[in-house]
């Protein structure tokens, strides 16, 4: 599958050290034309450093990175012409209006005036800031600034878009709109998008492929299904069941079922581990015993589950990072 | 000649090719325009401009008040406007020497660190511009603002002065005023460079502003005290050895003082605006013997302050180069 598509971002042994600390450790990564790739990892995993190296804002200590065949360190100007970068906590000049900020970006990119104005109109409309375009950015809310950031990135009509934590601090509705917009950019306009995030849930909705990072190392890379496959132990499954009333007897009933080898309880939620899929059997048992079934959900195919399982497997040799990741996942649940 | 050029081109093929089509530095111009607009619209700048205007007119008022007594027996009456102080109001020159650092401070103290803190720096640098365009554009815009302001102020000051005293300046006086304004511009540019340097070095704009103010205090007040103490320690003038040391002591103090741009500017401007100043530094009575009292021609005054101009330009460049190097090498991610 990989062979057919054109590789647009490629890194070879990319390494960055800040003094003693290695932020990124020999990263080899290939990203294909037109896909949405998610860089995932806890804070301090080196995601931002990777994005900075790809845009030529930081020099790697070792290794090379190419975007569209151009060296990101040596040919920075050419790379910056085709790559749009949205930093985390994207900032604008607060005393200038949104429109003026975009105009400045257009000027920096050497767009001609008429084209710039047209594009500003179009982009402001597209990110839903058409009415707020003439307000000063200082009055914008965080979500509005983030959307202006997207418009800003699109000003230069980039082939590749790199976004660092684009979902940070936006409300759920804003997040949904942003995700729709990002998906549209990739699918309709064939742009390649690289998103770094620690919010697993949002990212898994739109990413074609993801890479998991811990302490500067890429520990897993592939589609979410691939990763689920890779980390699934002995074809065990985990299902989350919610019933009414939730009591201790229900745990006994679950334990009594064929094929179930573990049952855990967190308030009203029961986590059931079993060898083969027995959702039907569980449902039958619930109804039979006079409980009301509220929800039954297979776990394991979403990203945080993959994450957790991955580090349960890999975390033993490196206790500190394992703990860190567990804490990180429990925060994100 | 042409053959030689061709030969040179053969030696450096890459430079020769790029030299053919000169690329316009789009980023620098865009940044320069934005910075200019920012400065002109900023309240801070309007405030300092207002301050400069008010003090200039105050000093003009003071000068007009006492010029009749100062003017007796002088030929260069117009220049007196700039150097004469009123009863309690300092002269235009000393006002500018005091306020100049503030103009530089206001224009530059948060040049880089506000961009960094506002999160605009990495967005800016991810656009297709060279990294040095940012700092070049900022310095250029600041310098242009400074020179425009200085020459406009000089023009207005002269015009009002001319209207009031009614004696037109001679060509030489105009020349001296222009050189004085040039000096003033360079002097303020030094402070601009220094504040940009601190804005690169310090993370918070308040810190960099304080650092520049500390430098200003040091250079205007403390360095002269320090120079006196050091000179006295190195070349004591008490006792019989004082007889031998008196010359070295004076020279030492003078040279230490000249490290300060404030002193340098003051000395240069006094010389250029006062044709009666015939030499700077130490003059022995033996040297003065047989000298005919008179004014120094414009060219000779200029020659006298040429080292000062060179020194001030060098200081300005040094601060700018330091900030340039630091900025270009700095990691974008400072956190």
PDB file of C-alpha atoms in Angstrom, chain A residues 204-330:
ATOM      1  CA  UNK A 204      -8.112   9.393  16.114  1.00  0.00           C
ATOM      2  CA  UNK A 205     -11.248  10.693  14.455  1.00  0.00           C
ATOM      3  CA  UNK A 206      -9.413  12.308  11.584  1.00  0.00           C
ATOM      4  CA  UNK A 207      -5.966  10.804  11.264  1.00  0.00           C
ATOM      5  CA  UNK A 208      -5.160   8.290   8.563  1.00  0.00           C
ATOM      6  CA  UNK A 209      -2.074   7.183  10.384  1.00  0.00           C
ATOM      7  CA  UNK A 210      -0.550   7.976  13.736  1.00  0.00           C
ATOM      8  CA  UNK A 211       2.873   7.760  15.305  1.00  0.00           C
ATOM      9  CA  UNK A 212       3.251   7.301  19.036  1.00  0.00           C
ATOM     10  CA  UNK A 213       6.124   9.087  20.717  1.00  0.00           C
ATOM     11  CA  UNK A 214       7.634   8.684  24.109  1.00  0.00           C
ATOM     12  CA  UNK A 215      10.829  10.401  25.220  1.00  0.00           C
ATOM     13  CA  UNK A 216      11.762  11.333  21.699  1.00  0.00           C
ATOM     14  CA  UNK A 217      11.403   7.872  20.249  1.00  0.00           C
ATOM     15  CA  UNK A 218       8.813   6.721  17.801  1.00  0.00           C
ATOM     16  CA  UNK A 219       7.479   3.630  19.522  1.00  0.00           C
ATOM     17  CA  UNK A 220       4.701   2.706  17.108  1.00  0.00           C
ATOM     18  CA  UNK A 221       3.487   3.915  13.774  1.00  0.00           C
ATOM     19  CA  UNK A 222       0.617   2.925  11.506  1.00  0.00           C
ATOM     20  CA  UNK A 223      -3.141   3.143  11.107  1.00  0.00           C
ATOM     21  CA  UNK A 224      -5.172   2.874  14.254  1.00  0.00           C
ATOM     22  CA  UNK A 225      -6.374  -0.605  13.242  1.00  0.00           C
ATOM     23  CA  UNK A 226      -2.789  -1.703  12.675  1.00  0.00           C
ATOM     24  CA  UNK A 227      -1.764  -0.492  16.066  1.00  0.00           C
ATOM     25  CA  UNK A 228      -4.715  -2.196  17.686  1.00  0.00           C
ATOM     26  CA  UNK A 229      -3.705  -5.383  15.937  1.00  0.00           C
ATOM     27  CA  UNK A 230      -0.074  -5.035  16.962  1.00  0.00           C
ATOM     28  CA  UNK A 231      -0.794  -4.542  20.609  1.00  0.00           C
ATOM     29  CA  UNK A 232      -3.680  -6.936  21.140  1.00  0.00           C
ATOM     30  CA  UNK A 233      -2.580  -9.670  23.491  1.00  0.00           C
ATOM     31  CA  UNK A 234      -3.617 -13.231  22.744  1.00  0.00           C
ATOM     32  CA  UNK A 235      -6.778 -12.024  21.056  1.00  0.00           C
ATOM     33  CA  UNK A 236      -8.149 -10.878  24.364  1.00  0.00           C
ATOM     34  CA  UNK A 237     -10.929  -8.335  24.260  1.00  0.00           C
ATOM     35  CA  UNK A 238     -12.177  -5.840  26.750  1.00  0.00           C
ATOM     36  CA  UNK A 239     -15.727  -4.605  26.926  1.00  0.00           C
ATOM     37  CA  UNK A 240     -17.210  -1.892  29.024  1.00  0.00           C
ATOM     38  CA  UNK A 241     -20.698  -2.575  30.335  1.00  0.00           C
ATOM     39  CA  UNK A 242     -23.023  -0.212  32.140  1.00  0.00           C
ATOM     40  CA  UNK A 243     -26.149  -1.521  33.849  1.00  0.00           C
ATOM     41  CA  UNK A 244     -28.852  -0.365  36.226  1.00  0.00           C
ATOM     42  CA  UNK A 245     -28.841  -1.086  39.151  1.00  0.00           C
ATOM     43  CA  UNK A 246     -25.114  -1.434  39.535  1.00  0.00           C
ATOM     44  CA  UNK A 247     -24.359  -3.772  42.384  1.00  0.00           C
ATOM     45  CA  UNK A 248     -21.884  -6.380  43.492  1.00  0.00           C
ATOM     46  CA  UNK A 249     -24.109  -9.272  42.435  1.00  0.00           C
ATOM     47  CA  UNK A 250     -23.686  -8.284  38.821  1.00  0.00           C
ATOM     48  CA  UNK A 251     -19.982  -8.832  39.067  1.00  0.00           C
ATOM     49  CA  UNK A 252     -20.612 -12.364  40.217  1.00  0.00           C
ATOM     50  CA  UNK A 253     -22.930 -12.952  37.287  1.00  0.00           C
ATOM     51  CA  UNK A 254     -20.291 -11.681  34.885  1.00  0.00           C
ATOM     52  CA  UNK A 255     -17.630 -13.849  36.499  1.00  0.00           C
ATOM     53  CA  UNK A 256     -19.891 -16.829  36.073  1.00  0.00           C
ATOM     54  CA  UNK A 257     -20.116 -16.438  32.330  1.00  0.00           C
ATOM     55  CA  UNK A 258     -18.210 -18.746  30.030  1.00  0.00           C
ATOM     56  CA  UNK A 259     -14.965 -17.357  28.644  1.00  0.00           C
ATOM     57  CA  UNK A 260     -14.762 -14.375  31.004  1.00  0.00           C
ATOM     58  CA  UNK A 261     -11.470 -14.253  32.829  1.00  0.00           C
ATOM     59  CA  UNK A 262     -11.494 -10.836  34.453  1.00  0.00           C
ATOM     60  CA  UNK A 263     -14.043  -8.394  35.727  1.00  0.00           C
ATOM     61  CA  UNK A 264     -13.312  -4.976  37.121  1.00  0.00           C
ATOM     62  CA  UNK A 265     -15.618  -2.329  38.433  1.00  0.00           C
ATOM     63  CA  UNK A 266     -15.457   1.435  38.502  1.00  0.00           C
ATOM     64  CA  UNK A 267     -18.703   2.812  39.873  1.00  0.00           C
ATOM     65  CA  UNK A 268     -21.367   1.895  37.377  1.00  0.00           C
ATOM     66  CA  UNK A 269     -18.964   0.688  34.753  1.00  0.00           C
ATOM     67  CA  UNK A 270     -17.830  -2.889  34.590  1.00  0.00           C
ATOM     68  CA  UNK A 271     -14.791  -3.840  32.577  1.00  0.00           C
ATOM     69  CA  UNK A 272     -15.060  -7.363  31.274  1.00  0.00           C
ATOM     70  CA  UNK A 273     -12.119  -9.178  29.737  1.00  0.00           C
ATOM     71  CA  UNK A 274     -12.711 -12.333  27.698  1.00  0.00           C
ATOM     72  CA  UNK A 275     -11.130 -14.478  25.068  1.00  0.00           C
ATOM     73  CA  UNK A 276     -13.669 -14.333  22.273  1.00  0.00           C
ATOM     74  CA  UNK A 277     -16.429 -11.880  21.567  1.00  0.00           C
ATOM     75  CA  UNK A 278     -19.295 -12.661  23.898  1.00  0.00           C
ATOM     76  CA  UNK A 279     -21.194  -9.399  23.843  1.00  0.00           C
ATOM     77  CA  UNK A 280     -24.399 -11.242  23.018  1.00  0.00           C
ATOM     78  CA  UNK A 281     -23.989 -13.584  25.930  1.00  0.00           C
ATOM     79  CA  UNK A 282     -23.402 -10.696  28.298  1.00  0.00           C
ATOM     80  CA  UNK A 283     -26.442  -8.885  27.000  1.00  0.00           C
ATOM     81  CA  UNK A 284     -28.581 -11.973  27.388  1.00  0.00           C
ATOM     82  CA  UNK A 285     -27.366 -12.484  30.934  1.00  0.00           C
ATOM     83  CA  UNK A 286     -28.148  -8.900  31.839  1.00  0.00           C
ATOM     84  CA  UNK A 287     -31.727  -9.104  30.579  1.00  0.00           C
ATOM     85  CA  UNK A 288     -32.229 -12.502  32.094  1.00  0.00           C
ATOM     86  CA  UNK A 289     -31.144 -11.364  35.521  1.00  0.00           C
ATOM     87  CA  UNK A 290     -33.477  -8.368  35.480  1.00  0.00           C
ATOM     88  CA  UNK A 291     -30.918  -5.601  34.974  1.00  0.00           C
ATOM     89  CA  UNK A 292     -31.399  -2.702  32.625  1.00  0.00           C
ATOM     90  CA  UNK A 293     -28.703  -2.479  29.997  1.00  0.00           C
ATOM     91  CA  UNK A 294     -27.493   1.087  29.630  1.00  0.00           C
ATOM     92  CA  UNK A 295     -24.529   0.616  27.359  1.00  0.00           C
ATOM     93  CA  UNK A 296     -22.155  -2.001  26.120  1.00  0.00           C
ATOM     94  CA  UNK A 297     -19.040  -0.862  24.357  1.00  0.00           C
ATOM     95  CA  UNK A 298     -16.074  -2.821  23.118  1.00  0.00           C
ATOM     96  CA  UNK A 299     -12.826  -1.176  24.142  1.00  0.00           C
ATOM     97  CA  UNK A 300      -9.491  -1.662  22.570  1.00  0.00           C
ATOM     98  CA  UNK A 301      -9.854  -0.127  19.168  1.00  0.00           C
ATOM     99  CA  UNK A 302      -9.581   3.432  20.277  1.00  0.00           C
ATOM    100  CA  UNK A 303      -6.340   5.159  20.678  1.00  0.00           C
ATOM    101  CA  UNK A 304      -6.089   5.521  24.404  1.00  0.00           C
ATOM    102  CA  UNK A 305      -6.647   1.830  24.807  1.00  0.00           C
ATOM    103  CA  UNK A 306      -3.970   1.099  22.272  1.00  0.00           C
ATOM    104  CA  UNK A 307      -1.736   3.521  24.039  1.00  0.00           C
ATOM    105  CA  UNK A 308      -2.277   1.916  27.360  1.00  0.00           C
ATOM    106  CA  UNK A 309      -1.789  -1.580  26.098  1.00  0.00           C
ATOM    107  CA  UNK A 310       1.289  -0.534  24.250  1.00  0.00           C
ATOM    108  CA  UNK A 311       2.908   0.760  27.336  1.00  0.00           C
ATOM    109  CA  UNK A 312       1.784  -2.084  29.489  1.00  0.00           C
ATOM    110  CA  UNK A 313       3.770  -4.226  27.127  1.00  0.00           C
ATOM    111  CA  UNK A 314       6.718  -1.932  26.606  1.00  0.00           C
ATOM    112  CA  UNK A 315       6.692  -0.074  29.892  1.00  0.00           C
ATOM    113  CA  UNK A 316       8.357  -2.751  32.014  1.00  0.00           C
ATOM    114  CA  UNK A 317      11.885  -2.110  30.889  1.00  0.00           C
ATOM    115  CA  UNK A 318      11.537   1.631  31.382  1.00  0.00           C
ATOM    116  CA  UNK A 319       9.521   2.235  34.495  1.00  0.00           C
ATOM    117  CA  UNK A 320       9.546   5.995  34.433  1.00  0.00           C
ATOM    118  CA  UNK A 321       8.125   6.450  30.990  1.00  0.00           C
ATOM    119  CA  UNK A 322       5.569   3.726  31.623  1.00  0.00           C
ATOM    120  CA  UNK A 323       4.292   5.502  34.673  1.00  0.00           C
ATOM    121  CA  UNK A 324       4.251   8.765  32.865  1.00  0.00           C
ATOM    122  CA  UNK A 325       2.211   7.350  30.057  1.00  0.00           C
ATOM    123  CA  UNK A 326      -0.266   5.740  32.408  1.00  0.00           C
ATOM    124  CA  UNK A 327      -0.778   8.976  34.206  1.00  0.00           C
ATOM    125  CA  UNK A 328      -1.146  10.653  30.867  1.00  0.00           C
ATOM    126  CA  UNK A 329      -3.777   8.224  29.712  1.00  0.00           C
ATOM    127  CA  UNK A 330      -5.776   8.347  32.882  1.00  0.00           C
TER     128      UNK A 330
END
